[in-house]
Amino acid sequence: MTTATVVDELVYANLDLSGLGWLEKVHVDGLDELGALVRWMEVVSGERSNHGEATVLAWAEVHGATAVIDDADARRAAQKHGMPVQGSLRVLADALREGRITEYAANAFADAMVDTGARYPFGSGGFLPWVRRMKLL
């Protein structure tokens, strides 16, 4: 799942979301969620950045979930504040290691992210060698 704010950011960036019908979109608008959002905005957001990350962290905090965010600074700040957080590459590597996804599907997903501008430590076709080099399998 992701937040409506993250979806709005992806739409603003002109990314094709047509294949993401499986992804549940949640809103951060309950009183507890709004209170958490104010706190996370202060921790991770600049005037015009990391708003999506703040909504993900707020929702995850209120619902007892692990936040999945790729912004390294926001991830470090969340960890510093005791929030369970992972990057999407870690989630993908865990799914691969646990047999919940094939190597082909994992690499295709990583390539799709790279193709949309994700700043990963590898280029297209580089997920599997990176996972092995990082000893995540």
PDB file of C-alpha atoms in Angstrom:
ATOM      1  CA  MET A   1       0.000   0.000   0.000  1.00  0.00           C
ATOM      2  CA  THR A   2       1.008   3.610  -0.358  1.00  0.00           C
ATOM      3  CA  THR A   3      -0.421   6.962   0.557  1.00  0.00           C
ATOM      4  CA  ALA A   4      -2.470   9.273  -1.623  1.00  0.00           C
ATOM      5  CA  THR A   5       0.307  11.851  -1.338  1.00  0.00           C
ATOM      6  CA  VAL A   6       2.854   9.454  -2.822  1.00  0.00           C
ATOM      7  CA  VAL A   7       0.468   8.690  -5.689  1.00  0.00           C
ATOM      8  CA  ASP A   8      -0.008  12.434  -6.244  1.00  0.00           C
ATOM      9  CA  GLU A   9       3.785  12.882  -6.377  1.00  0.00           C
ATOM     10  CA  LEU A  10       4.093  10.091  -8.948  1.00  0.00           C
ATOM     11  CA  VAL A  11       1.327  11.610 -11.085  1.00  0.00           C
ATOM     12  CA  TYR A  12       3.002  15.026 -10.824  1.00  0.00           C
ATOM     13  CA  ALA A  13       6.232  13.420 -12.083  1.00  0.00           C
ATOM     14  CA  ASN A  14       4.277  12.084 -15.098  1.00  0.00           C
ATOM     15  CA  LEU A  15       4.963   8.445 -14.203  1.00  0.00           C
ATOM     16  CA  ASP A  16       2.720   5.778 -15.716  1.00  0.00           C
ATOM     17  CA  LEU A  17       0.668   4.218 -12.915  1.00  0.00           C
ATOM     18  CA  SER A  18      -1.470   2.048 -15.160  1.00  0.00           C
ATOM     19  CA  GLY A  19       0.106  -1.199 -13.919  1.00  0.00           C
ATOM     20  CA  LEU A  20      -0.336  -0.405 -10.253  1.00  0.00           C
ATOM     21  CA  GLY A  21      -3.973  -1.375  -9.808  1.00  0.00           C
ATOM     22  CA  TRP A  22      -2.875  -3.902  -7.170  1.00  0.00           C
ATOM     23  CA  LEU A  23      -1.429  -1.134  -4.983  1.00  0.00           C
ATOM     24  CA  GLU A  24      -3.823   0.024  -2.279  1.00  0.00           C
ATOM     25  CA  LYS A  25      -3.945   3.786  -1.764  1.00  0.00           C
ATOM     26  CA  VAL A  26      -4.553   4.958   1.807  1.00  0.00           C
ATOM     27  CA  HIS A  27      -5.313   8.410   3.114  1.00  0.00           C
ATOM     28  CA  VAL A  28      -3.634  10.007   6.104  1.00  0.00           C
ATOM     29  CA  ASP A  29      -6.596  11.915   7.451  1.00  0.00           C
ATOM     30  CA  GLY A  30      -7.605  10.366  10.776  1.00  0.00           C
ATOM     31  CA  LEU A  31      -6.869  12.387  13.920  1.00  0.00           C
ATOM     32  CA  ASP A  32      -4.063  10.081  15.072  1.00  0.00           C
ATOM     33  CA  GLU A  33      -2.636  10.012  11.547  1.00  0.00           C
ATOM     34  CA  LEU A  34      -2.723  13.811  11.253  1.00  0.00           C
ATOM     35  CA  GLY A  35      -0.935  14.182  14.581  1.00  0.00           C
ATOM     36  CA  ALA A  36       1.735  11.725  13.459  1.00  0.00           C
ATOM     37  CA  LEU A  37       1.987  13.506  10.114  1.00  0.00           C
ATOM     38  CA  VAL A  38       2.741  16.831  11.807  1.00  0.00           C
ATOM     39  CA  ARG A  39       5.549  15.170  13.794  1.00  0.00           C
ATOM     40  CA  TRP A  40       7.021  13.395  10.755  1.00  0.00           C
ATOM     41  CA  MET A  41       6.823  16.538   8.612  1.00  0.00           C
ATOM     42  CA  GLU A  42       9.040  18.233  11.185  1.00  0.00           C
ATOM     43  CA  VAL A  43      11.488  15.318  11.173  1.00  0.00           C
ATOM     44  CA  VAL A  44      11.873  14.510   7.476  1.00  0.00           C
ATOM     45  CA  SER A  45      10.305  17.200   5.327  1.00  0.00           C
ATOM     46  CA  GLY A  46      11.702  20.335   3.850  1.00  0.00           C
ATOM     47  CA  GLU A  47       9.498  23.068   2.496  1.00  0.00           C
ATOM     48  CA  ARG A  48       8.957  21.191  -0.771  1.00  0.00           C
ATOM     49  CA  SER A  49      10.409  17.738  -0.224  1.00  0.00           C
ATOM     50  CA  ASN A  50       9.743  14.415   1.451  1.00  0.00           C
ATOM     51  CA  HIS A  51       6.038  15.006   1.973  1.00  0.00           C
ATOM     52  CA  GLY A  52       5.288  11.556   0.603  1.00  0.00           C
ATOM     53  CA  GLU A  53       7.823  10.018   2.969  1.00  0.00           C
ATOM     54  CA  ALA A  54       6.241  11.865   5.904  1.00  0.00           C
ATOM     55  CA  THR A  55       2.792  10.479   5.034  1.00  0.00           C
ATOM     56  CA  VAL A  56       4.161   6.942   4.740  1.00  0.00           C
ATOM     57  CA  LEU A  57       5.899   7.268   8.110  1.00  0.00           C
ATOM     58  CA  ALA A  58       2.789   8.717   9.768  1.00  0.00           C
ATOM     59  CA  TRP A  59       0.526   5.976   8.432  1.00  0.00           C
ATOM     60  CA  ALA A  60       3.016   3.243   9.381  1.00  0.00           C
ATOM     61  CA  GLU A  61       3.439   4.649  12.893  1.00  0.00           C
ATOM     62  CA  VAL A  62      -0.285   4.759  13.592  1.00  0.00           C
ATOM     63  CA  HIS A  63      -0.950   1.327  12.101  1.00  0.00           C
ATOM     64  CA  GLY A  64       2.103  -0.453  13.537  1.00  0.00           C
ATOM     65  CA  ALA A  65       3.645  -1.122  10.143  1.00  0.00           C
ATOM     66  CA  THR A  66       7.160  -0.960   8.755  1.00  0.00           C
ATOM     67  CA  ALA A  67       7.587   2.038   6.464  1.00  0.00           C
ATOM     68  CA  VAL A  68       9.178   1.433   3.074  1.00  0.00           C
ATOM     69  CA  ILE A  69      10.875   4.575   1.790  1.00  0.00           C
ATOM     70  CA  ASP A  70      13.848   5.034  -0.485  1.00  0.00           C
ATOM     71  CA  ASP A  71      15.049   8.487   0.506  1.00  0.00           C
ATOM     72  CA  ALA A  72      18.194   7.690   2.517  1.00  0.00           C
ATOM     73  CA  ASP A  73      18.079  10.852   4.658  1.00  0.00           C
ATOM     74  CA  ALA A  74      14.429  10.280   5.571  1.00  0.00           C
ATOM     75  CA  ARG A  75      15.155   6.616   6.308  1.00  0.00           C
ATOM     76  CA  ARG A  76      18.041   7.541   8.636  1.00  0.00           C
ATOM     77  CA  ALA A  77      15.891  10.138  10.405  1.00  0.00           C
ATOM     78  CA  ALA A  78      13.090   7.607  10.867  1.00  0.00           C
ATOM     79  CA  GLN A  79      15.508   5.032  12.282  1.00  0.00           C
ATOM     80  CA  LYS A  80      16.921   7.659  14.639  1.00  0.00           C
ATOM     81  CA  HIS A  81      13.380   8.236  15.915  1.00  0.00           C
ATOM     82  CA  GLY A  82      12.783   4.526  16.447  1.00  0.00           C
ATOM     83  CA  MET A  83      10.586   3.901  13.416  1.00  0.00           C
ATOM     84  CA  PRO A  84      10.925   0.514  11.677  1.00  0.00           C
ATOM     85  CA  VAL A  85      11.817   1.388   8.094  1.00  0.00           C
ATOM     86  CA  GLN A  86      13.307  -0.311   5.052  1.00  0.00           C
ATOM     87  CA  GLY A  87      14.173   0.626   1.517  1.00  0.00           C
ATOM     88  CA  SER A  88      12.377  -0.971  -1.407  1.00  0.00           C
ATOM     89  CA  LEU A  89      15.530  -2.810  -2.524  1.00  0.00           C
ATOM     90  CA  ARG A  90      15.734  -4.543   0.861  1.00  0.00           C
ATOM     91  CA  VAL A  91      12.080  -5.586   0.575  1.00  0.00           C
ATOM     92  CA  LEU A  92      12.706  -6.891  -2.947  1.00  0.00           C
ATOM     93  CA  ALA A  93      15.835  -8.770  -1.855  1.00  0.00           C
ATOM     94  CA  ASP A  94      13.990 -10.295   1.127  1.00  0.00           C
ATOM     95  CA  ALA A  95      11.146 -11.441  -1.140  1.00  0.00           C
ATOM     96  CA  LEU A  96      13.667 -13.023  -3.501  1.00  0.00           C
ATOM     97  CA  ARG A  97      15.582 -14.737  -0.683  1.00  0.00           C
ATOM     98  CA  GLU A  98      12.317 -16.070   0.805  1.00  0.00           C
ATOM     99  CA  GLY A  99      11.150 -17.414  -2.574  1.00  0.00           C
ATOM    100  CA  ARG A 100       8.138 -15.091  -2.814  1.00  0.00           C
ATOM    101  CA  ILE A 101       9.364 -13.675  -6.133  1.00  0.00           C
ATOM    102  CA  THR A 102      11.482 -15.066  -8.956  1.00  0.00           C
ATOM    103  CA  GLU A 103      14.840 -13.637  -9.998  1.00  0.00           C
ATOM    104  CA  TYR A 104      13.295 -12.625 -13.307  1.00  0.00           C
ATOM    105  CA  ALA A 105      10.430 -10.727 -11.624  1.00  0.00           C
ATOM    106  CA  ALA A 106      12.734  -9.080  -9.078  1.00  0.00           C
ATOM    107  CA  ASN A 107      15.128  -7.911 -11.761  1.00  0.00           C
ATOM    108  CA  ALA A 108      12.244  -6.713 -13.976  1.00  0.00           C
ATOM    109  CA  PHE A 109      10.787  -4.715 -11.069  1.00  0.00           C
ATOM    110  CA  ALA A 110      14.150  -3.143 -10.265  1.00  0.00           C
ATOM    111  CA  ASP A 111      14.689  -2.326 -13.949  1.00  0.00           C
ATOM    112  CA  ALA A 112      11.257  -0.685 -14.131  1.00  0.00           C
ATOM    113  CA  MET A 113      12.161   1.475 -11.128  1.00  0.00           C
ATOM    114  CA  VAL A 114      15.509   2.421 -12.685  1.00  0.00           C
ATOM    115  CA  ASP A 115      13.729   3.255 -15.947  1.00  0.00           C
ATOM    116  CA  THR A 116      11.415   5.668 -14.102  1.00  0.00           C
ATOM    117  CA  GLY A 117      14.336   7.524 -12.552  1.00  0.00           C
ATOM    118  CA  ALA A 118      14.914   5.723  -9.259  1.00  0.00           C
ATOM    119  CA  ARG A 119      18.429   6.462  -8.039  1.00  0.00           C
ATOM    120  CA  TYR A 120      19.734   3.018  -7.188  1.00  0.00           C
ATOM    121  CA  PRO A 121      23.358   1.869  -6.854  1.00  0.00           C
ATOM    122  CA  PHE A 122      23.114  -0.004 -10.171  1.00  0.00           C
ATOM    123  CA  GLY A 123      21.748   0.445 -13.668  1.00  0.00           C
ATOM    124  CA  SER A 124      19.314  -1.606 -15.691  1.00  0.00           C
ATOM    125  CA  GLY A 125      20.030  -5.313 -15.277  1.00  0.00           C
ATOM    126  CA  GLY A 126      22.141  -4.692 -12.191  1.00  0.00           C
ATOM    127  CA  PHE A 127      19.830  -5.739  -9.349  1.00  0.00           C
ATOM    128  CA  LEU A 128      20.868  -9.399  -9.122  1.00  0.00           C
ATOM    129  CA  PRO A 129      24.630  -8.715  -9.201  1.00  0.00           C
ATOM    130  CA  TRP A 130      24.113  -5.943  -6.607  1.00  0.00           C
ATOM    131  CA  VAL A 131      22.076  -8.223  -4.316  1.00  0.00           C
ATOM    132  CA  ARG A 132      24.791 -10.862  -4.483  1.00  0.00           C
ATOM    133  CA  ARG A 133      27.585  -8.339  -3.944  1.00  0.00           C
ATOM    134  CA  MET A 134      25.749  -6.949  -0.897  1.00  0.00           C
ATOM    135  CA  LYS A 135      25.221 -10.535   0.380  1.00  0.00           C
ATOM    136  CA  LEU A 136      21.461 -10.018   0.671  1.00  0.00           C
ATOM    137  CA  LEU A 137      20.613 -13.479  -0.653  1.00  0.00           C
TER     138      LEU A 137
END
